[in-house]
């Protein structure tokens, strides 16, 4: 299910100079903000939770997921080079699964690691806040990568739709409309963070059992459907 050649090409596409700079911008900004907050306000658990929850998990992780998930396959479909990949003797589910693994790895690297560093800067992992949000970022990275990889296979405007989901649905509606929170990857990952963290600084509108089921189900469904769309794209190309 994993093809090293496809993985290498995908890593090369995602970590090119221009895209790597974009991927690194938000993590760098998070670190700078954390250093400034620590210098001005000192170590404070509530402040750490606010920064990691309000910026890292709510904004940085989904945007990086958009860049990595859509970038894993979207540009190849847009410029037609995917036809050469599909002409090789590699199963379509293997292509999708390999690209998903790469997108997940890149999203985790550029989101979870900076989240942990920022948490340690902000309060030295008091009440397990740094660890909790790092695990939430890892969990969210998997589902975001699957969702945005799917978007990359079904539309040429995947980045636009991905950003709309990340910034409008997750960040805006998720903070204003209580019902929207139950359909939010952010809230599902927060349920995991709530279980790991100490105290009541981390909360979620979704219970852990439901969040776990939704995370697994959405990831699996998005991956399966992306494979189906790639199959139809192959048939269209052959025709």
mmCIF file of C-alpha atoms in Angstrom, residues 50-219:
data_model
loop_
_atom_site.group_PDB
_atom_site.id
_atom_site.type_symbol
_atom_site.label_atom_id
_atom_site.label_comp_id
_atom_site.label_asym_id
_atom_site.label_seq_id
_atom_site.Cartn_x
_atom_site.Cartn_y
_atom_site.Cartn_z
ATOM 1 C CA UNK A 50 -5.435 30.336 24.756
ATOM 2 C CA UNK A 51 -2.460 30.675 22.394
ATOM 3 C CA UNK A 52 -2.199 26.975 21.566
ATOM 4 C CA UNK A 53 -5.946 26.537 21.201
ATOM 5 C CA UNK A 54 -6.717 29.829 19.502
ATOM 6 C CA UNK A 55 -3.818 30.019 17.070
ATOM 7 C CA UNK A 56 -1.966 26.697 16.833
ATOM 8 C CA UNK A 57 -4.883 24.265 16.720
ATOM 9 C CA UNK A 58 -7.581 26.535 15.320
ATOM 10 C CA UNK A 59 -5.557 28.258 12.598
ATOM 11 C CA UNK A 60 -2.070 26.864 12.022
ATOM 12 C CA UNK A 61 -2.856 23.136 11.893
ATOM 13 C CA UNK A 62 -5.762 23.322 9.398
ATOM 14 C CA UNK A 63 -3.937 25.767 7.106
ATOM 15 C CA UNK A 64 -0.855 23.559 7.027
ATOM 16 C CA UNK A 65 -3.192 20.638 6.381
ATOM 17 C CA UNK A 66 -4.636 22.519 3.410
ATOM 18 C CA UNK A 67 -1.196 23.177 1.949
ATOM 19 C CA UNK A 68 0.066 19.627 2.473
ATOM 20 C CA UNK A 69 -3.147 17.766 1.650
ATOM 21 C CA UNK A 70 -4.051 19.608 -1.524
ATOM 22 C CA UNK A 71 -0.406 19.968 -2.561
ATOM 23 C CA UNK A 72 0.133 16.210 -2.431
ATOM 24 C CA UNK A 73 -1.960 15.637 -5.555
ATOM 25 C CA UNK A 74 -3.708 18.834 -6.685
ATOM 26 C CA UNK A 75 -0.852 20.325 -8.758
ATOM 27 C CA UNK A 76 -0.334 17.021 -10.586
ATOM 28 C CA UNK A 77 -3.992 16.956 -11.582
ATOM 29 C CA UNK A 78 -3.953 20.628 -12.575
ATOM 30 C CA UNK A 79 -0.927 20.365 -14.889
ATOM 31 C CA UNK A 80 -1.850 16.924 -16.237
ATOM 32 C CA UNK A 81 1.311 15.185 -14.977
ATOM 33 C CA UNK A 82 -0.858 12.796 -12.970
ATOM 34 C CA UNK A 83 -1.506 10.949 -16.244
ATOM 35 C CA UNK A 84 2.128 9.786 -16.294
ATOM 36 C CA UNK A 85 1.818 8.561 -12.713
ATOM 37 C CA UNK A 86 -1.412 6.731 -13.452
ATOM 38 C CA UNK A 87 0.182 5.050 -16.469
ATOM 39 C CA UNK A 88 2.647 3.261 -14.199
ATOM 40 C CA UNK A 89 1.859 -0.210 -12.804
ATOM 41 C CA UNK A 90 0.895 1.174 -9.401
ATOM 42 C CA UNK A 91 -2.526 0.541 -7.918
ATOM 43 C CA UNK A 92 -4.677 3.637 -7.508
ATOM 44 C CA UNK A 93 -5.343 3.007 -3.780
ATOM 45 C CA UNK A 94 -1.582 2.709 -3.292
ATOM 46 C CA UNK A 95 -1.073 6.127 -4.886
ATOM 47 C CA UNK A 96 -3.692 7.721 -2.642
ATOM 48 C CA UNK A 97 -2.486 5.957 0.502
ATOM 49 C CA UNK A 98 1.137 6.891 -0.168
ATOM 50 C CA UNK A 99 0.281 10.514 -0.807
ATOM 51 C CA UNK A 100 -1.858 10.537 2.341
ATOM 52 C CA UNK A 101 1.042 9.231 4.428
ATOM 53 C CA UNK A 102 3.306 11.933 3.028
ATOM 54 C CA UNK A 103 0.694 14.658 3.613
ATOM 55 C CA UNK A 104 0.169 13.445 7.184
ATOM 56 C CA UNK A 105 3.912 13.378 7.881
ATOM 57 C CA UNK A 106 4.424 16.893 6.526
ATOM 58 C CA UNK A 107 1.398 18.265 8.397
ATOM 59 C CA UNK A 108 2.550 16.674 11.645
ATOM 60 C CA UNK A 109 6.107 17.923 11.253
ATOM 61 C CA UNK A 110 5.090 21.518 10.560
ATOM 62 C CA UNK A 111 2.302 21.667 13.155
ATOM 63 C CA UNK A 112 2.803 19.263 16.061
ATOM 64 C CA UNK A 113 6.508 19.979 16.633
ATOM 65 C CA UNK A 114 6.068 23.789 16.698
ATOM 66 C CA UNK A 115 3.012 23.352 18.937
ATOM 67 C CA UNK A 116 5.081 21.413 21.463
ATOM 68 C CA UNK A 117 7.925 23.948 21.330
ATOM 69 C CA UNK A 118 5.465 26.828 21.772
ATOM 70 C CA UNK A 119 3.818 25.066 24.707
ATOM 71 C CA UNK A 120 7.156 24.553 26.429
ATOM 72 C CA UNK A 121 8.014 28.206 25.889
ATOM 73 C CA UNK A 122 4.667 29.446 27.199
ATOM 74 C CA UNK A 123 4.402 27.478 30.446
ATOM 75 C CA UNK A 124 6.886 24.603 30.435
ATOM 76 C CA UNK A 125 4.109 22.033 29.922
ATOM 77 C CA UNK A 126 2.255 23.031 33.068
ATOM 78 C CA UNK A 127 -0.907 20.923 33.487
ATOM 79 C CA UNK A 128 0.289 18.892 30.488
ATOM 80 C CA UNK A 129 -0.936 21.653 28.165
ATOM 81 C CA UNK A 130 1.961 21.401 25.716
ATOM 82 C CA UNK A 131 1.641 17.618 25.474
ATOM 83 C CA UNK A 132 -2.155 17.763 25.200
ATOM 84 C CA UNK A 133 -2.169 20.238 22.326
ATOM 85 C CA UNK A 134 0.692 18.431 20.606
ATOM 86 C CA UNK A 135 -1.322 15.198 20.629
ATOM 87 C CA UNK A 136 -4.371 17.117 19.407
ATOM 88 C CA UNK A 137 -2.279 18.518 16.547
ATOM 89 C CA UNK A 138 -1.052 15.026 15.655
ATOM 90 C CA UNK A 139 -4.589 13.624 15.645
ATOM 91 C CA UNK A 140 -6.009 16.553 13.684
ATOM 92 C CA UNK A 141 -3.176 16.296 11.140
ATOM 93 C CA UNK A 142 -4.341 12.845 10.079
ATOM 94 C CA UNK A 143 -7.938 13.845 9.450
ATOM 95 C CA UNK A 144 -7.128 17.215 7.886
ATOM 96 C CA UNK A 145 -4.662 15.586 5.499
ATOM 97 C CA UNK A 146 -7.299 13.060 4.400
ATOM 98 C CA UNK A 147 -10.000 15.711 3.917
ATOM 99 C CA UNK A 148 -7.796 18.075 1.940
ATOM 100 C CA UNK A 149 -6.246 15.285 -0.125
ATOM 101 C CA UNK A 150 -9.807 14.382 -1.120
ATOM 102 C CA UNK A 151 -10.482 18.005 -2.061
ATOM 103 C CA UNK A 152 -7.360 17.933 -4.202
ATOM 104 C CA UNK A 153 -8.779 15.023 -6.210
ATOM 105 C CA UNK A 154 -12.263 16.415 -6.781
ATOM 106 C CA UNK A 155 -11.742 20.104 -7.556
ATOM 107 C CA UNK A 156 -9.186 22.390 -9.144
ATOM 108 C CA UNK A 157 -10.030 24.968 -6.475
ATOM 109 C CA UNK A 158 -9.069 22.721 -3.586
ATOM 110 C CA UNK A 159 -6.936 25.345 -1.849
ATOM 111 C CA UNK A 160 -9.769 27.867 -1.925
ATOM 112 C CA UNK A 161 -12.328 25.398 -0.576
ATOM 113 C CA UNK A 162 -9.814 24.154 1.980
ATOM 114 C CA UNK A 163 -9.130 27.639 3.273
ATOM 115 C CA UNK A 164 -12.849 28.382 3.406
ATOM 116 C CA UNK A 165 -13.341 25.274 5.518
ATOM 117 C CA UNK A 166 -10.345 25.992 7.743
ATOM 118 C CA UNK A 167 -10.918 29.705 8.275
ATOM 119 C CA UNK A 168 -14.676 30.108 7.907
ATOM 120 C CA UNK A 169 -16.143 26.850 9.171
ATOM 121 C CA UNK A 170 -13.528 25.822 11.735
ATOM 122 C CA UNK A 171 -12.444 29.237 13.009
ATOM 123 C CA UNK A 172 -15.505 31.453 12.480
ATOM 124 C CA UNK A 173 -18.597 29.256 12.683
ATOM 125 C CA UNK A 174 -16.851 26.924 15.107
ATOM 126 C CA UNK A 175 -16.413 29.782 17.568
ATOM 127 C CA UNK A 176 -19.823 31.388 17.070
ATOM 128 C CA UNK A 177 -22.307 28.584 16.324
ATOM 129 C CA UNK A 178 -22.483 25.841 18.905
ATOM 130 C CA UNK A 179 -24.020 23.281 16.535
ATOM 131 C CA UNK A 180 -21.169 23.709 14.047
ATOM 132 C CA UNK A 181 -18.647 22.696 16.683
ATOM 133 C CA UNK A 182 -19.836 19.114 16.696
ATOM 134 C CA UNK A 183 -18.839 18.848 13.018
ATOM 135 C CA UNK A 184 -15.386 20.309 13.538
ATOM 136 C CA UNK A 185 -12.095 18.423 13.358
ATOM 137 C CA UNK A 186 -10.766 20.976 15.816
ATOM 138 C CA UNK A 187 -13.366 20.001 18.419
ATOM 139 C CA UNK A 188 -12.764 16.291 17.853
ATOM 140 C CA UNK A 189 -9.050 16.730 18.460
ATOM 141 C CA UNK A 190 -9.770 18.936 21.472
ATOM 142 C CA UNK A 191 -11.657 16.011 22.995
ATOM 143 C CA UNK A 192 -8.433 14.034 22.858
ATOM 144 C CA UNK A 193 -6.465 16.954 24.302
ATOM 145 C CA UNK A 194 -8.993 17.328 27.108
ATOM 146 C CA UNK A 195 -8.377 13.725 28.121
ATOM 147 C CA UNK A 196 -4.610 14.241 28.208
ATOM 148 C CA UNK A 197 -4.468 17.657 29.857
ATOM 149 C CA UNK A 198 -4.922 18.315 33.551
ATOM 150 C CA UNK A 199 -7.488 20.679 35.009
ATOM 151 C CA UNK A 200 -10.314 22.277 33.050
ATOM 152 C CA UNK A 201 -8.385 24.615 30.757
ATOM 153 C CA UNK A 202 -9.003 22.427 27.696
ATOM 154 C CA UNK A 203 -12.610 21.710 26.805
ATOM 155 C CA UNK A 204 -14.494 20.246 23.850
ATOM 156 C CA UNK A 205 -18.136 20.219 22.807
ATOM 157 C CA UNK A 206 -17.753 16.603 21.674
ATOM 158 C CA UNK A 207 -17.244 13.623 23.964
ATOM 159 C CA UNK A 208 -14.147 11.496 23.512
ATOM 160 C CA UNK A 209 -15.941 8.322 22.259
ATOM 161 C CA UNK A 210 -17.868 10.271 19.623
ATOM 162 C CA UNK A 211 -14.785 12.267 18.658
ATOM 163 C CA UNK A 212 -12.739 9.102 18.200
ATOM 164 C CA UNK A 213 -15.378 7.504 15.991
ATOM 165 C CA UNK A 214 -15.735 10.658 13.892
ATOM 166 C CA UNK A 215 -11.985 11.105 13.451
ATOM 167 C CA UNK A 216 -11.547 7.523 12.275
ATOM 168 C CA UNK A 217 -14.686 7.493 10.118
ATOM 169 C CA UNK A 218 -14.008 10.774 8.329
ATOM 170 C CA UNK A 219 -10.374 9.861 7.683
#
